[in-house]
mmCIF file of C-alpha atoms in Angstrom:
data_model
loop_
_atom_site.group_PDB
_atom_site.id
_atom_site.type_symbol
_atom_site.label_atom_id
_atom_site.label_comp_id
_atom_site.label_asym_id
_atom_site.label_seq_id
_atom_site.Cartn_x
_atom_site.Cartn_y
_atom_site.Cartn_z
ATOM 1 C CA UNK B 275 0.045 0.018 -0.077
ATOM 2 C CA UNK B 276 1.386 3.486 -0.940
ATOM 3 C CA UNK B 277 1.393 6.164 1.628
ATOM 4 C CA UNK B 278 2.113 9.511 0.250
ATOM 5 C CA UNK B 279 2.823 12.620 2.414
ATOM 6 C CA UNK B 280 0.312 15.179 1.035
ATOM 7 C CA UNK B 281 0.233 18.216 3.445
ATOM 8 C CA UNK B 282 2.316 19.570 6.278
ATOM 9 C CA UNK B 283 0.457 22.126 8.367
ATOM 10 C CA UNK B 284 2.639 25.054 9.274
ATOM 11 C CA UNK B 285 1.797 27.319 12.255
ATOM 12 C CA UNK B 286 2.060 31.003 11.487
ATOM 13 C CA UNK B 287 1.164 34.309 13.282
ATOM 14 C CA UNK B 288 0.472 36.618 10.109
ATOM 15 C CA UNK B 289 -1.229 34.800 7.178
ATOM 16 C CA UNK B 290 -0.469 37.440 4.518
ATOM 17 C CA UNK B 291 3.112 37.832 5.708
ATOM 18 C CA UNK B 292 3.534 34.124 5.424
ATOM 19 C CA UNK B 293 1.748 34.025 2.095
ATOM 20 C CA UNK B 294 4.133 36.614 0.729
ATOM 21 C CA UNK B 295 7.233 34.768 2.127
ATOM 22 C CA UNK B 296 6.386 31.405 0.750
ATOM 23 C CA UNK B 297 5.020 32.553 -2.684
ATOM 24 C CA UNK B 298 7.022 35.664 -3.473
ATOM 25 C CA UNK B 299 10.180 34.818 -1.667
ATOM 26 C CA UNK B 300 10.471 31.321 -2.018
ATOM 27 C CA UNK B 301 8.509 30.737 -5.332
ATOM 28 C CA UNK B 302 6.161 28.171 -4.048
ATOM 29 C CA UNK B 303 2.979 27.720 -6.106
ATOM 30 C CA UNK B 304 -0.148 29.110 -4.532
ATOM 31 C CA UNK B 305 -2.684 26.384 -4.813
ATOM 32 C CA UNK B 306 -5.450 27.852 -2.762
ATOM 33 C CA UNK B 307 -6.499 30.683 -0.595
ATOM 34 C CA UNK B 308 -10.032 30.217 1.078
ATOM 35 C CA UNK B 309 -11.091 32.809 3.373
ATOM 36 C CA UNK B 310 -14.157 31.157 5.002
ATOM 37 C CA UNK B 311 -14.745 33.679 7.703
ATOM 38 C CA UNK B 312 -12.911 36.096 10.112
ATOM 39 C CA UNK B 313 -11.347 33.177 12.091
ATOM 40 C CA UNK B 314 -10.882 30.644 9.424
ATOM 41 C CA UNK B 315 -8.578 31.045 6.267
ATOM 42 C CA UNK B 316 -6.824 28.261 4.613
ATOM 43 C CA UNK B 317 -3.622 28.823 2.228
ATOM 44 C CA UNK B 318 -2.098 25.969 0.497
ATOM 45 C CA UNK B 319 1.183 26.374 -1.332
ATOM 46 C CA UNK B 320 3.651 23.713 -2.931
ATOM 47 C CA UNK B 321 7.328 23.925 -3.289
ATOM 48 C CA UNK B 322 8.536 23.589 -6.932
ATOM 49 C CA UNK B 323 8.763 19.929 -7.909
ATOM 50 C CA UNK B 324 7.136 18.587 -4.672
ATOM 51 C CA UNK B 325 4.309 16.190 -4.347
ATOM 52 C CA UNK B 326 3.760 17.551 -0.672
ATOM 53 C CA UNK B 327 2.099 20.860 -0.051
ATOM 54 C CA UNK B 328 2.150 23.332 2.832
ATOM 55 C CA UNK B 329 -0.976 24.584 4.528
ATOM 56 C CA UNK B 330 -1.112 27.580 6.815
ATOM 57 C CA UNK B 331 -3.776 30.174 7.781
ATOM 58 C CA UNK B 332 -5.942 31.219 10.530
ATOM 59 C CA UNK B 333 -7.671 28.533 12.519
ATOM 60 C CA UNK B 334 -5.672 25.811 10.921
ATOM 61 C CA UNK B 335 -3.209 24.749 13.605
ATOM 62 C CA UNK B 336 -3.318 24.433 17.451
ATOM 63 C CA UNK B 337 0.618 24.737 17.552
ATOM 64 C CA UNK B 338 2.191 28.038 18.430
ATOM 65 C CA UNK B 339 3.572 30.066 15.475
ATOM 66 C CA UNK B 340 7.238 29.256 14.693
ATOM 67 C CA UNK B 341 7.303 25.919 16.464
ATOM 68 C CA UNK B 342 7.693 23.592 13.486
ATOM 69 C CA UNK B 343 11.295 22.588 13.147
ATOM 70 C CA UNK B 344 13.460 20.490 10.812
ATOM 71 C CA UNK B 345 11.466 20.441 7.616
ATOM 72 C CA UNK B 346 13.521 19.410 4.574
ATOM 73 C CA UNK B 347 13.424 20.530 1.020
ATOM 74 C CA UNK B 348 15.442 18.330 -1.391
ATOM 75 C CA UNK B 349 17.707 19.908 -4.090
ATOM 76 C CA UNK B 350 20.064 18.417 -6.486
ATOM 77 C CA UNK B 351 22.580 21.476 -6.132
ATOM 78 C CA UNK B 352 23.006 22.900 -2.739
ATOM 79 C CA UNK B 353 25.297 25.800 -3.732
ATOM 80 C CA UNK B 354 22.898 26.821 -6.399
ATOM 81 C CA UNK B 355 19.929 26.567 -4.277
ATOM 82 C CA UNK B 356 21.664 28.815 -1.509
ATOM 83 C CA UNK B 357 22.486 31.346 -4.178
ATOM 84 C CA UNK B 358 18.913 31.364 -5.688
ATOM 85 C CA UNK B 359 17.356 31.809 -2.203
ATOM 86 C CA UNK B 360 19.704 34.451 -1.172
ATOM 87 C CA UNK B 361 19.094 36.292 -4.351
ATOM 88 C CA UNK B 362 15.345 36.265 -3.483
ATOM 89 C CA UNK B 363 16.065 37.854 -0.198
ATOM 90 C CA UNK B 364 16.107 34.725 2.138
ATOM 91 C CA UNK B 365 18.675 34.588 4.802
ATOM 92 C CA UNK B 366 20.316 31.203 4.329
ATOM 93 C CA UNK B 367 22.907 29.546 6.471
ATOM 94 C CA UNK B 368 25.258 27.226 4.618
ATOM 95 C CA UNK B 369 25.949 25.197 2.761
ATOM 96 C CA UNK B 370 27.297 23.014 5.739
ATOM 97 C CA UNK B 371 27.865 19.409 6.522
ATOM 98 C CA UNK B 372 27.928 17.351 9.813
ATOM 99 C CA UNK B 373 31.226 16.333 11.123
ATOM 100 C CA UNK B 374 30.083 12.691 11.299
ATOM 101 C CA UNK B 375 29.416 12.648 7.647
ATOM 102 C CA UNK B 376 25.779 11.629 8.206
ATOM 103 C CA UNK B 377 22.482 13.402 8.732
ATOM 104 C CA UNK B 378 22.969 16.746 10.652
ATOM 105 C CA UNK B 379 22.599 16.978 14.474
ATOM 106 C CA UNK B 380 19.890 18.957 16.058
ATOM 107 C CA UNK B 381 20.821 22.653 16.259
ATOM 108 C CA UNK B 382 24.173 23.546 15.158
ATOM 109 C CA UNK B 383 26.188 20.807 16.980
ATOM 110 C CA UNK B 384 29.130 19.315 14.874
ATOM 111 C CA UNK B 385 28.247 21.605 11.919
ATOM 112 C CA UNK B 386 31.239 22.148 9.590
ATOM 113 C CA UNK B 387 31.094 24.921 6.915
ATOM 114 C CA UNK B 388 30.842 23.935 3.294
ATOM 115 C CA UNK B 389 29.217 21.197 1.311
ATOM 116 C CA UNK B 390 30.378 17.536 1.736
ATOM 117 C CA UNK B 391 33.742 17.372 -0.001
ATOM 118 C CA UNK B 392 32.600 14.573 -2.289
ATOM 119 C CA UNK B 393 29.152 16.043 -2.714
ATOM 120 C CA UNK B 394 27.766 12.683 -1.422
ATOM 121 C CA UNK B 395 23.874 12.520 -1.588
ATOM 122 C CA UNK B 396 22.362 13.366 1.864
ATOM 123 C CA UNK B 397 25.549 14.954 3.071
ATOM 124 C CA UNK B 398 25.181 18.697 2.412
ATOM 125 C CA UNK B 399 22.672 21.064 4.037
ATOM 126 C CA UNK B 400 21.608 24.697 4.289
ATOM 127 C CA UNK B 401 19.224 26.237 6.649
ATOM 128 C CA UNK B 402 16.701 29.187 6.794
ATOM 129 C CA UNK B 403 13.751 30.169 8.719
ATOM 130 C CA UNK B 404 10.362 31.804 7.741
ATOM 131 C CA UNK B 405 9.192 35.087 9.421
ATOM 132 C CA UNK B 406 7.660 33.160 12.379
ATOM 133 C CA UNK B 407 10.752 31.078 13.059
ATOM 134 C CA UNK B 408 9.580 27.823 11.564
ATOM 135 C CA UNK B 409 12.973 26.241 10.395
ATOM 136 C CA UNK B 410 13.722 24.530 7.134
ATOM 137 C CA UNK B 411 16.589 22.872 5.851
ATOM 138 C CA UNK B 412 17.800 22.282 2.150
ATOM 139 C CA UNK B 413 19.344 18.767 1.607
ATOM 140 C CA UNK B 414 21.234 17.757 -1.432
ATOM 141 C CA UNK B 415 20.305 14.413 -2.835
ATOM 142 C CA UNK B 416 21.651 13.625 -6.366
ATOM 143 C CA UNK B 417 21.253 9.867 -6.143
ATOM 144 C CA UNK B 418 18.756 7.738 -4.124
ATOM 145 C CA UNK B 419 18.839 4.075 -3.233
ATOM 146 C CA UNK B 420 17.293 1.752 -5.848
ATOM 147 C CA UNK B 421 13.560 1.485 -5.504
ATOM 148 C CA UNK B 422 13.094 4.970 -4.194
#
């Protein structure tokens, strides 16, 4: 049975500010903007090339704004992605890798500046946050395991 991640709900404090960040700054596709009533508005956006969308708005999450951590956006060229986001006005940390050569630690523990020296898939990262402080990572993957 296939199970596909379809939507991630993102807690934000200012819906219009979040919409401007994700659509105008990051270049996510605007799929929907439904203002149902004063306390309920749903916005859905999708990262370029992604099958999973992001939903945020008013009355869609019980989590405090800025509390979502560690979301990953996969890119095929970490350095190019950092340049593109920086040119769009996004403050990006990286590229970096973990000293262990594996997945990055929580926070900034064992972070080493620069992409993985061999540019090994799953080994290079960058980080940025949205206006509320929800945190995102870019992860470079150029080759996946067979069957993925």
